[in-house]
Short mmCIF file of C-alpha atoms in Angstrom, two decimals:
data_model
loop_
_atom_site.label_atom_id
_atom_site.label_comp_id
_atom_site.label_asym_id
_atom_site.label_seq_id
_atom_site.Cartn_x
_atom_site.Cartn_y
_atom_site.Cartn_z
CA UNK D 1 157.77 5.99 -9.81
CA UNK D 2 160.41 7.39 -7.12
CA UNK D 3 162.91 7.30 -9.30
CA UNK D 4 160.72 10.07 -11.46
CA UNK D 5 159.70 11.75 -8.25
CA UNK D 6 163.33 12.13 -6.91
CA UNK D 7 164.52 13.33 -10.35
CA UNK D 8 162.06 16.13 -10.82
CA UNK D 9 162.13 17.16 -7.27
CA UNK D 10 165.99 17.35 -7.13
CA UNK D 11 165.67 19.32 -10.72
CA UNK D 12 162.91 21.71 -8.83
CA UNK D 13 165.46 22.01 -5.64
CA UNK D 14 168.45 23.04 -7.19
CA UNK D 15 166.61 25.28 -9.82
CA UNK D 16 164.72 26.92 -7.45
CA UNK D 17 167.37 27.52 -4.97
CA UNK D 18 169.55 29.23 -7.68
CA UNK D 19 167.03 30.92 -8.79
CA UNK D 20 166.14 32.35 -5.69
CA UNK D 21 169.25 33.14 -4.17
CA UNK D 22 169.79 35.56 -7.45
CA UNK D 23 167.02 37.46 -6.78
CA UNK D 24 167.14 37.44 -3.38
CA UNK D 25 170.90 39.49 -3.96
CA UNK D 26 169.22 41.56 -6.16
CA UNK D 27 166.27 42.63 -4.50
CA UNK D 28 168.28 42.68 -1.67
CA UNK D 29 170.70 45.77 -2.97
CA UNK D 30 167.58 47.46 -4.41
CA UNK D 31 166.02 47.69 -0.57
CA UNK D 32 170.05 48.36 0.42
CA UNK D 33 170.05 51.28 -1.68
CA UNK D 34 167.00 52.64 -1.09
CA UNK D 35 167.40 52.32 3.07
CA UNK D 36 170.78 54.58 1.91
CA UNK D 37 169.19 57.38 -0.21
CA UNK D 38 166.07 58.03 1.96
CA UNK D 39 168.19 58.10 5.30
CA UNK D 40 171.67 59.39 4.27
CA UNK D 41 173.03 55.63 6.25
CA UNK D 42 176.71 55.52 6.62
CA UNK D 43 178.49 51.80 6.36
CA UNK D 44 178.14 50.72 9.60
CA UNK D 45 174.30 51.10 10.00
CA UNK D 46 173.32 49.93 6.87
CA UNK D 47 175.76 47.00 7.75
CA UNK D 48 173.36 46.45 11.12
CA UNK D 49 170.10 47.11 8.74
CA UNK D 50 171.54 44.07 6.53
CA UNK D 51 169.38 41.21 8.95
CA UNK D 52 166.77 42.35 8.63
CA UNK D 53 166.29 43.58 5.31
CA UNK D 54 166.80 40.10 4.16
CA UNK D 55 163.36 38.56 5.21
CA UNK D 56 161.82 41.55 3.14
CA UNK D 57 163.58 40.60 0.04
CA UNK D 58 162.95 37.09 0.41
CA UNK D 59 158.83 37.23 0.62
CA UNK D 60 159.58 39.20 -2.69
CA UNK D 61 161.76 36.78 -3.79
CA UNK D 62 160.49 33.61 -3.39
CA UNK D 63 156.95 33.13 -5.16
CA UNK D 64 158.55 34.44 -8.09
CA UNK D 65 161.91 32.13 -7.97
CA UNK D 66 159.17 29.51 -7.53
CA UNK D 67 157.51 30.53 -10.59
CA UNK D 68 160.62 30.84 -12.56
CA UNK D 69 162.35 27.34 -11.12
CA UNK D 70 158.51 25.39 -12.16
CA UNK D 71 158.98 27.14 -16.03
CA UNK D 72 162.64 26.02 -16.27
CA UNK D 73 162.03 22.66 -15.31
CA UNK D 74 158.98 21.70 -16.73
CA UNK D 75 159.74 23.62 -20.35
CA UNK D 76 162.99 21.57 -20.50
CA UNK D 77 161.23 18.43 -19.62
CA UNK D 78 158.24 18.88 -21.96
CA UNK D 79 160.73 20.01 -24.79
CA UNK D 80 162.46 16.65 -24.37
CA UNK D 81 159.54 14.94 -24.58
CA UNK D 82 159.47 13.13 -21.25
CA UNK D 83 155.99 14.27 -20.69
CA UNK D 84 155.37 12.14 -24.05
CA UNK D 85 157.31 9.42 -22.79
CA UNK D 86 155.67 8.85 -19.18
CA UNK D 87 152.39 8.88 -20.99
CA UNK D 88 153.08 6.19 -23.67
CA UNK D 89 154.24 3.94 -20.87
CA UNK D 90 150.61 4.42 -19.44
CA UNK D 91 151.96 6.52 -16.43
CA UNK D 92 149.43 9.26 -15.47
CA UNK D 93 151.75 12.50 -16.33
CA UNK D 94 150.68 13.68 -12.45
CA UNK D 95 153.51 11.32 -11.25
CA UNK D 96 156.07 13.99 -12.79
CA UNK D 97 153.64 17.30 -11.33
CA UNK D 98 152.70 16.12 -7.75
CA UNK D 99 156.42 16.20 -6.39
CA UNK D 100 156.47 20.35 -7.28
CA UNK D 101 153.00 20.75 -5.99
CA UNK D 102 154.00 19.54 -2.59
CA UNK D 103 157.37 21.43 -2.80
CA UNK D 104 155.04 24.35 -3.51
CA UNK D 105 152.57 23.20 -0.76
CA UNK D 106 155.61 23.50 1.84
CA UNK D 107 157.71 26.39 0.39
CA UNK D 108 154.07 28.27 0.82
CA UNK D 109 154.27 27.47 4.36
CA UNK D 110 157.92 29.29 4.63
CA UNK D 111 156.29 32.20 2.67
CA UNK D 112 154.09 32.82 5.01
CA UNK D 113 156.64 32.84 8.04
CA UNK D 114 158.87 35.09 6.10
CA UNK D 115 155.86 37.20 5.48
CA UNK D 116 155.92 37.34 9.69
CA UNK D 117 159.07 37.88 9.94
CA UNK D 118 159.55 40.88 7.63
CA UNK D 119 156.81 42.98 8.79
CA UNK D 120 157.43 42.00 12.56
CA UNK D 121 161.16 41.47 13.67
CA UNK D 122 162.35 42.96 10.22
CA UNK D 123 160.59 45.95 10.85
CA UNK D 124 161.55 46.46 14.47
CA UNK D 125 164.68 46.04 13.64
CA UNK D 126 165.28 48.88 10.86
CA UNK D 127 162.85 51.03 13.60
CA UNK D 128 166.03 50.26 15.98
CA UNK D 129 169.04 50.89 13.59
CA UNK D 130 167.04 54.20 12.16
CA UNK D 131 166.88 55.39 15.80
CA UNK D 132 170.13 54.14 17.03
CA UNK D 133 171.74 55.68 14.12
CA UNK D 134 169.87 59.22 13.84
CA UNK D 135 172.85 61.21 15.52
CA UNK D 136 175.09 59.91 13.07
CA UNK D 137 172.95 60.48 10.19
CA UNK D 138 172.12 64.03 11.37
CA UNK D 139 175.74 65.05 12.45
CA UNK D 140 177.46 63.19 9.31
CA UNK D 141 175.00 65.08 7.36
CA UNK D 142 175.84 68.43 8.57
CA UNK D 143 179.71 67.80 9.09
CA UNK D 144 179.69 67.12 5.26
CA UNK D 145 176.82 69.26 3.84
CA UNK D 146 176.25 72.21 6.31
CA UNK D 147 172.35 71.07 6.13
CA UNK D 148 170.08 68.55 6.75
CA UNK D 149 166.38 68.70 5.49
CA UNK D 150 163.19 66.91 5.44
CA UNK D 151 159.73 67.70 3.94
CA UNK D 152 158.48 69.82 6.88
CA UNK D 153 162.01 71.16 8.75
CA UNK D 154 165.43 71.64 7.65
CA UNK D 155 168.59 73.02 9.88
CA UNK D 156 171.56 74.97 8.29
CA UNK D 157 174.73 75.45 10.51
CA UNK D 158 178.06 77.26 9.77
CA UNK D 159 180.21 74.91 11.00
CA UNK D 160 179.94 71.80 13.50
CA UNK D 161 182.53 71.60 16.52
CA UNK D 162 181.88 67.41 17.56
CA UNK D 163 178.82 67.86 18.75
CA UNK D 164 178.07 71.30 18.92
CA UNK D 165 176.01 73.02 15.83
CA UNK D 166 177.62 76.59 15.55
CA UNK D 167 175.60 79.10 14.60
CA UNK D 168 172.21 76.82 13.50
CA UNK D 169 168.99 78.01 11.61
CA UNK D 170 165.80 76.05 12.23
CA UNK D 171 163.12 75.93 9.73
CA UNK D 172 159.73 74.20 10.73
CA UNK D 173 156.88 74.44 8.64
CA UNK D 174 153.55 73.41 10.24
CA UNK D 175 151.02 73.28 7.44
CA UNK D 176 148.72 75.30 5.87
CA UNK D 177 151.64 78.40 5.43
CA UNK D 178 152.47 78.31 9.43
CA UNK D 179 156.29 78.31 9.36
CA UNK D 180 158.38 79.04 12.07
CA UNK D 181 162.19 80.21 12.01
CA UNK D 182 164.53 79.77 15.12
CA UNK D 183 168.17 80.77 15.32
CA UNK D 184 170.57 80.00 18.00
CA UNK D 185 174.03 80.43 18.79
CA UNK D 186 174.49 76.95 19.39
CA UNK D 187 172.65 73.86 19.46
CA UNK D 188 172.97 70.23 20.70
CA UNK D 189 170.81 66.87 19.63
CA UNK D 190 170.32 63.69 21.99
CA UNK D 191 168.39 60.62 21.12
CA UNK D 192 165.71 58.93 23.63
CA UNK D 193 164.95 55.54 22.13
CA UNK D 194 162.53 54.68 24.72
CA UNK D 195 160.29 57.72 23.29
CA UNK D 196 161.55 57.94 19.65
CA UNK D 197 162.35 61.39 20.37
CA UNK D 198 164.72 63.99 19.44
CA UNK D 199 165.46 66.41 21.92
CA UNK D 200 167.07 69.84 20.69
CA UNK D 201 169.10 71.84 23.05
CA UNK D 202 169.36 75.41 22.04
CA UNK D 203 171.30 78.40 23.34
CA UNK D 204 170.26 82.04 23.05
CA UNK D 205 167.75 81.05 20.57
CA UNK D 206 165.29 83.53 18.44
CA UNK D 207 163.38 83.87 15.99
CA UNK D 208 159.65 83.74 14.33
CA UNK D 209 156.89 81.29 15.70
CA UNK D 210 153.86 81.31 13.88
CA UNK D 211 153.85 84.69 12.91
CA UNK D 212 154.98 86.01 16.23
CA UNK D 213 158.93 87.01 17.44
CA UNK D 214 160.14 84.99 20.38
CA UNK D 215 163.42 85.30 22.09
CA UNK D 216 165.00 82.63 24.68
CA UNK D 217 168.04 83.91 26.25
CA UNK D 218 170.02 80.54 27.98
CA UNK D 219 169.08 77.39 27.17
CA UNK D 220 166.00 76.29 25.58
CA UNK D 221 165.57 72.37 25.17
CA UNK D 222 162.37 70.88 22.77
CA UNK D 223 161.17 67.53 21.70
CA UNK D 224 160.19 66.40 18.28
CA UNK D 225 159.19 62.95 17.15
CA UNK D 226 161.81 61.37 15.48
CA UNK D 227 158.64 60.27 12.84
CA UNK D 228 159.09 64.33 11.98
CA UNK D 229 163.14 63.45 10.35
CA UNK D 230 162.46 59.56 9.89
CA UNK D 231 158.85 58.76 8.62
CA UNK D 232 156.64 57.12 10.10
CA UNK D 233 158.34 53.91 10.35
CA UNK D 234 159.57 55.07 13.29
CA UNK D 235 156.44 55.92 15.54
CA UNK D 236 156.12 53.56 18.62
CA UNK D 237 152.40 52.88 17.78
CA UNK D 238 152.63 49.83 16.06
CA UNK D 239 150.43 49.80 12.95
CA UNK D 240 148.51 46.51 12.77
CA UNK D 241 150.60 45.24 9.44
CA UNK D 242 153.46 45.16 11.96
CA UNK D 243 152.39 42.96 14.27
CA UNK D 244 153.51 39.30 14.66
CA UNK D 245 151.00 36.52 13.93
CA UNK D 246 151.12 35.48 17.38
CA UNK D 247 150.12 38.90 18.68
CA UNK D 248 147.07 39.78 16.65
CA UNK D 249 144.73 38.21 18.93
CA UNK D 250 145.52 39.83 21.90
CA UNK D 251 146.44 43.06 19.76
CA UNK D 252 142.08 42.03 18.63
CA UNK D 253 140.75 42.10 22.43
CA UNK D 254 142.87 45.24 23.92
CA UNK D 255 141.42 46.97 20.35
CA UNK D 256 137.94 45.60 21.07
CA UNK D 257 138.02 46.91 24.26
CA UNK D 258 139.13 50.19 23.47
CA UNK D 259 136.46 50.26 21.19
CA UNK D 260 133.72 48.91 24.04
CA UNK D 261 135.03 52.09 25.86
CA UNK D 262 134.70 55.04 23.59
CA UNK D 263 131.14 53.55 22.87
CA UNK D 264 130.87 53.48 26.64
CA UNK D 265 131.54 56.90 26.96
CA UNK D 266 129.65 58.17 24.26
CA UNK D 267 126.43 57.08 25.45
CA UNK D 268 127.26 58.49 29.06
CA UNK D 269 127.88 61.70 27.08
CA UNK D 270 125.00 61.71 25.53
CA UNK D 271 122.23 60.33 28.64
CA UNK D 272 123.84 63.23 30.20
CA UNK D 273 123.33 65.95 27.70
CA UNK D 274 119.89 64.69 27.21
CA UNK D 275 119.41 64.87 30.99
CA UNK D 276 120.76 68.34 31.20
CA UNK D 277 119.32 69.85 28.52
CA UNK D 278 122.69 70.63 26.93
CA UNK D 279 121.62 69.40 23.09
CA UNK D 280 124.34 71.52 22.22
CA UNK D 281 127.10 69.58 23.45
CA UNK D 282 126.37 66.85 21.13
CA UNK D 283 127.73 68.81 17.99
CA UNK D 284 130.97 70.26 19.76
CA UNK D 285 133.90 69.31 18.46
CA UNK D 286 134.82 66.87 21.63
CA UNK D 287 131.80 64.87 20.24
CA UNK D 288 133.10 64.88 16.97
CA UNK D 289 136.54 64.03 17.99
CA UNK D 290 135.09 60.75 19.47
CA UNK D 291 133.21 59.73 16.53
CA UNK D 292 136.31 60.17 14.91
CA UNK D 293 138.51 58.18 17.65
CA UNK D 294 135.40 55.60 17.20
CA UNK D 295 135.64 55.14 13.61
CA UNK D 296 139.65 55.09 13.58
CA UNK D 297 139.24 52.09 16.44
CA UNK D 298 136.65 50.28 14.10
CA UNK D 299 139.05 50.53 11.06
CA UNK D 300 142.19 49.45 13.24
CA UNK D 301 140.28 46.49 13.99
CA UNK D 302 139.15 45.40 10.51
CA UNK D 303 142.84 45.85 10.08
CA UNK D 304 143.88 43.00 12.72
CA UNK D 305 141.26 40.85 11.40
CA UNK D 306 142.76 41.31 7.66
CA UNK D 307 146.58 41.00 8.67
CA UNK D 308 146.27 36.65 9.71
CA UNK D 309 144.75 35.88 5.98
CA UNK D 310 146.16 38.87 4.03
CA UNK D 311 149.85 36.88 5.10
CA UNK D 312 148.47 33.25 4.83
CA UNK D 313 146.99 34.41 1.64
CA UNK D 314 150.53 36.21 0.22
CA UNK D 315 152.61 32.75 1.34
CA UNK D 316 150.37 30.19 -0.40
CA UNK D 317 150.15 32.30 -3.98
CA UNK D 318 153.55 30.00 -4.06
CA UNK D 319 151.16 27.12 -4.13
CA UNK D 320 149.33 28.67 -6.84
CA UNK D 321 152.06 30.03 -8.92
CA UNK D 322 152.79 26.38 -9.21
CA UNK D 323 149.66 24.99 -9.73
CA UNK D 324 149.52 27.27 -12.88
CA UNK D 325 153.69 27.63 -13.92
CA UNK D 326 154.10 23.64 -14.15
CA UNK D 327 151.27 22.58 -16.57
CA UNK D 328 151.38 25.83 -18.56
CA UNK D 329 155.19 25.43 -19.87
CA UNK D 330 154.10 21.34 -20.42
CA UNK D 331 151.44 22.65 -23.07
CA UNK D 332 153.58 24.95 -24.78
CA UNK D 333 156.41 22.22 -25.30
CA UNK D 334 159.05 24.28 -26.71
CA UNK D 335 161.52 24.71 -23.78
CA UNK D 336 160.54 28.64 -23.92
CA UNK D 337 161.08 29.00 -20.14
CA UNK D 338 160.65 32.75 -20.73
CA UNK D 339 157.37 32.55 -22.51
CA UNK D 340 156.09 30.14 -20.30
CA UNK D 341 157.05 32.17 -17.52
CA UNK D 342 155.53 35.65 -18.79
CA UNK D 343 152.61 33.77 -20.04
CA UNK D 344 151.84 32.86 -16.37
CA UNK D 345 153.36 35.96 -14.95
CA UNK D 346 151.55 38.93 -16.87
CA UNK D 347 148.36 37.52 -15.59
CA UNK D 348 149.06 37.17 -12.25
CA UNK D 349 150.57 40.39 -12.67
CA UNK D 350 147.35 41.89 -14.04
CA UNK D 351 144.46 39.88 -12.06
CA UNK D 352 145.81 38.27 -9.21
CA UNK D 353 147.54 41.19 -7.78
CA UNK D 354 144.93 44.05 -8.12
CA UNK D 355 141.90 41.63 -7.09
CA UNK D 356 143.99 40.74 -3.37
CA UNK D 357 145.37 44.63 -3.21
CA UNK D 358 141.41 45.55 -3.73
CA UNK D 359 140.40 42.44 -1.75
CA UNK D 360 142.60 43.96 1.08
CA UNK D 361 141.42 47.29 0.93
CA UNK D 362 138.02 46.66 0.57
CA UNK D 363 138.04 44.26 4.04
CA UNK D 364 140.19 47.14 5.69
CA UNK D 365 137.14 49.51 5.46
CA UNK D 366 134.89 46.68 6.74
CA UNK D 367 133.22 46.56 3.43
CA UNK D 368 133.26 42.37 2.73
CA UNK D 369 134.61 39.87 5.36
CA UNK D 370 138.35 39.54 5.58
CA UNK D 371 137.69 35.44 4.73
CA UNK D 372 137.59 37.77 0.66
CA UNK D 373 140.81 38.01 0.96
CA UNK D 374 141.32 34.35 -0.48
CA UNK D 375 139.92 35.32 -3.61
CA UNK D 376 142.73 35.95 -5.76
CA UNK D 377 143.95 32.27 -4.69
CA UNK D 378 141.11 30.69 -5.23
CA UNK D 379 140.98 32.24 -8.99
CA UNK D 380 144.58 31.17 -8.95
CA UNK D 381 143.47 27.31 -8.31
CA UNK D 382 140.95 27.59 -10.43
CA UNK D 383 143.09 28.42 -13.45
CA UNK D 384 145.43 26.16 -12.28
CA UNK D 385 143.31 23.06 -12.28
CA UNK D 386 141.69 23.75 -15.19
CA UNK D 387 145.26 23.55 -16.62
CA UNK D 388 146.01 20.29 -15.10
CA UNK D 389 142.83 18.87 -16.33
CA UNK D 390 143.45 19.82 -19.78
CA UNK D 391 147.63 18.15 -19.65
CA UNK D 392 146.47 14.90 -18.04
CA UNK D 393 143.30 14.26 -20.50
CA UNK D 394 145.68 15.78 -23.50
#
């Protein structure tokens, strides 16, 4: 019996290593190449962004290597008839499936941390090379372009003299057909990471504002989020996705107090206009402005209650990818990895990922507990068993 355990699970390890180191590399220089397009990176930061890029393309990486490694191994040993051969010597054929399940069961449990780790110090740490690096993005990009442009502002320059902009054009559009136009002799850029600001320094500038001509003879310094030229990957407030697993409670009682204190205030808001007379002030747009701060607080906490099994639930599909890959390419017995591998993967593809993106979603809004989110896994098991069932009585 150990000999058959420590043969398929050294077959599993080495497979499954391979397997995911390759599309680790490959995933990895998709998210490399992306990171490059959408923020112009030189070598050296995308160099620094390489850390932490590399837990995000391993949580994509693994449950599918996992997949793939259980197909290989088990097609190739069902093809050879082992499977046959264990069974005629009156072995149940689990002894060759338990060792992957509990490779699965563990690998499911360094899903889940990678999960963590993308979304928490992965993020925070392309938030920090995007910010670190913006001067040199913005510069390099006008040094070798004469422009630099995003979906709401763009800057031309004649010429740039280290880090002077000669001659600059500012174009800021602020929705709904309210652009503005500033030109300046000269102009300046400074980073404050503590902020994630950009702070423009401007000399004789003039121009259009909304529709009306403006004129600042000296120097004229503003501040723009750096969300404005970056995303908004960059914004300090931390979304609830980004936080670490650790942090969520806390992150839970700071957002259920917030929410304690709007309703606090609403209902000494409302005593008073009801005191006063003053029915009117209940359909001002302060009032409405707190309903709305209400129902964003509500939503941000469905969120934090989500995040803990949305990532426990995205780390142990690994266990279920297995549960399904290893008996499936045993009944098809003709070393087909591929086949075997689609066979499980379009499904999954098609059920399992829609029902835990709508699962999500729908426990975001507060519509079904976040406990829902386990549903796609449990379908997974479900299938998966059923498949077991049918190799061991078969």
């Amino acid at each position: 019996m150990r000999i058959l355990t420590r043969y398929i699970l050294l077959e599993m390890l080495t497979v499954f290593l391979i397997t995911t180191g390759s599309l680790t590399v490959f995933i990895f220089l998709g998210l490399i190449g992306k990171a490059a397009v959408d923020n112009g990176l030189g070598v050296g930061p995308l160099m620094r962004l390489l850390p932490y890029l590399l837990p995000e393309a391993m949580q994509f990486s693994v449950p599918g290597a996992l997949l793939l490694a259980t197909t290989v191994v088990y097609g190739r040993v069902s093809s050879s008839n082992e499977i046959v051969a264990v069974k005629s010597l009156g072995i149940n054929p689990m002894v060759m499936l338990w060792p992957t399940l509990l490779l699965a069961f563990v690998v499911s449990f360094g899903a889940v941390a990678l999960n963590d780790l993308a979304v928490s110090w992965g993020h925070d740490g392309v938030k920090r090379v995007l910010v670190d690096s913006f001067e040199e993005i913005f510069y390099g990009r006008l040094r070798t372009q004469r422009s630099f442009s995003t979906d709401d502002f763009d800057v031309n320059v004649k010429y740039v003299d280290g880090t002077r902009l000669i001659g600059p054009v500012f174009n800021f559009n602020a929705g709904q057909g309210e652009a503005s136009v500033i030109r300046a002799d000269a102009a300046e850029i400074s980073i404050d990471p503590a902020t994630s600001t950009a702070n423009f320094k401007l000399e004789n500038a003039e121009g259009t504002v909304k529709g009306m001509n403006v004129s600042y003879p000296g120097e004229l310094v503003q501040s723009f989020p750096l969300a404005r030229f970056l995303g908004d990957g960059v914004n300090q407030t931390r979304s609830p996705s980004e936080y670490p697993l650790r942090g969520i409670s806390e992150a839970k009682t700071k957002q259920q107090l917030e929410i304690n204190w709007i309703k606090h205030e609403m209902a000494a808001a409302t005593s008073m206009a009801l005191l006063l007379g003053r029915f009117d002030e209940l359909a001002q747009p302060q009032w409405k402005a707190r309903e709305s701060s209400l129902t964003w607080s509500r939503r941000t906490l469905h969120r934090l209650n989500v995040e803990p099994y949305r990532r426990w639930a995205n780390g142990f599909s690994c266990l279920g990818f297995a549960l399904i890959g290893a008996p499936m390419a045993v009944r098809r017995r003709h070393g087909e990895f591929w086949g075997s591998f689609f066979a499980c993967f379009l499904p999954i593809l098609l059920v399992y990922y829609p029902m835990l993106v709508g699962c999500v979603d729908q426990a975001k809004d507060g519509v079904i507990p976040p406990q829902a989110v386990w549903l796609g896994n449990v379908v997974l098991a479900a299938w998966g068993v059923w498949l077991l069932r049918r190799v061991i009585r078969f």
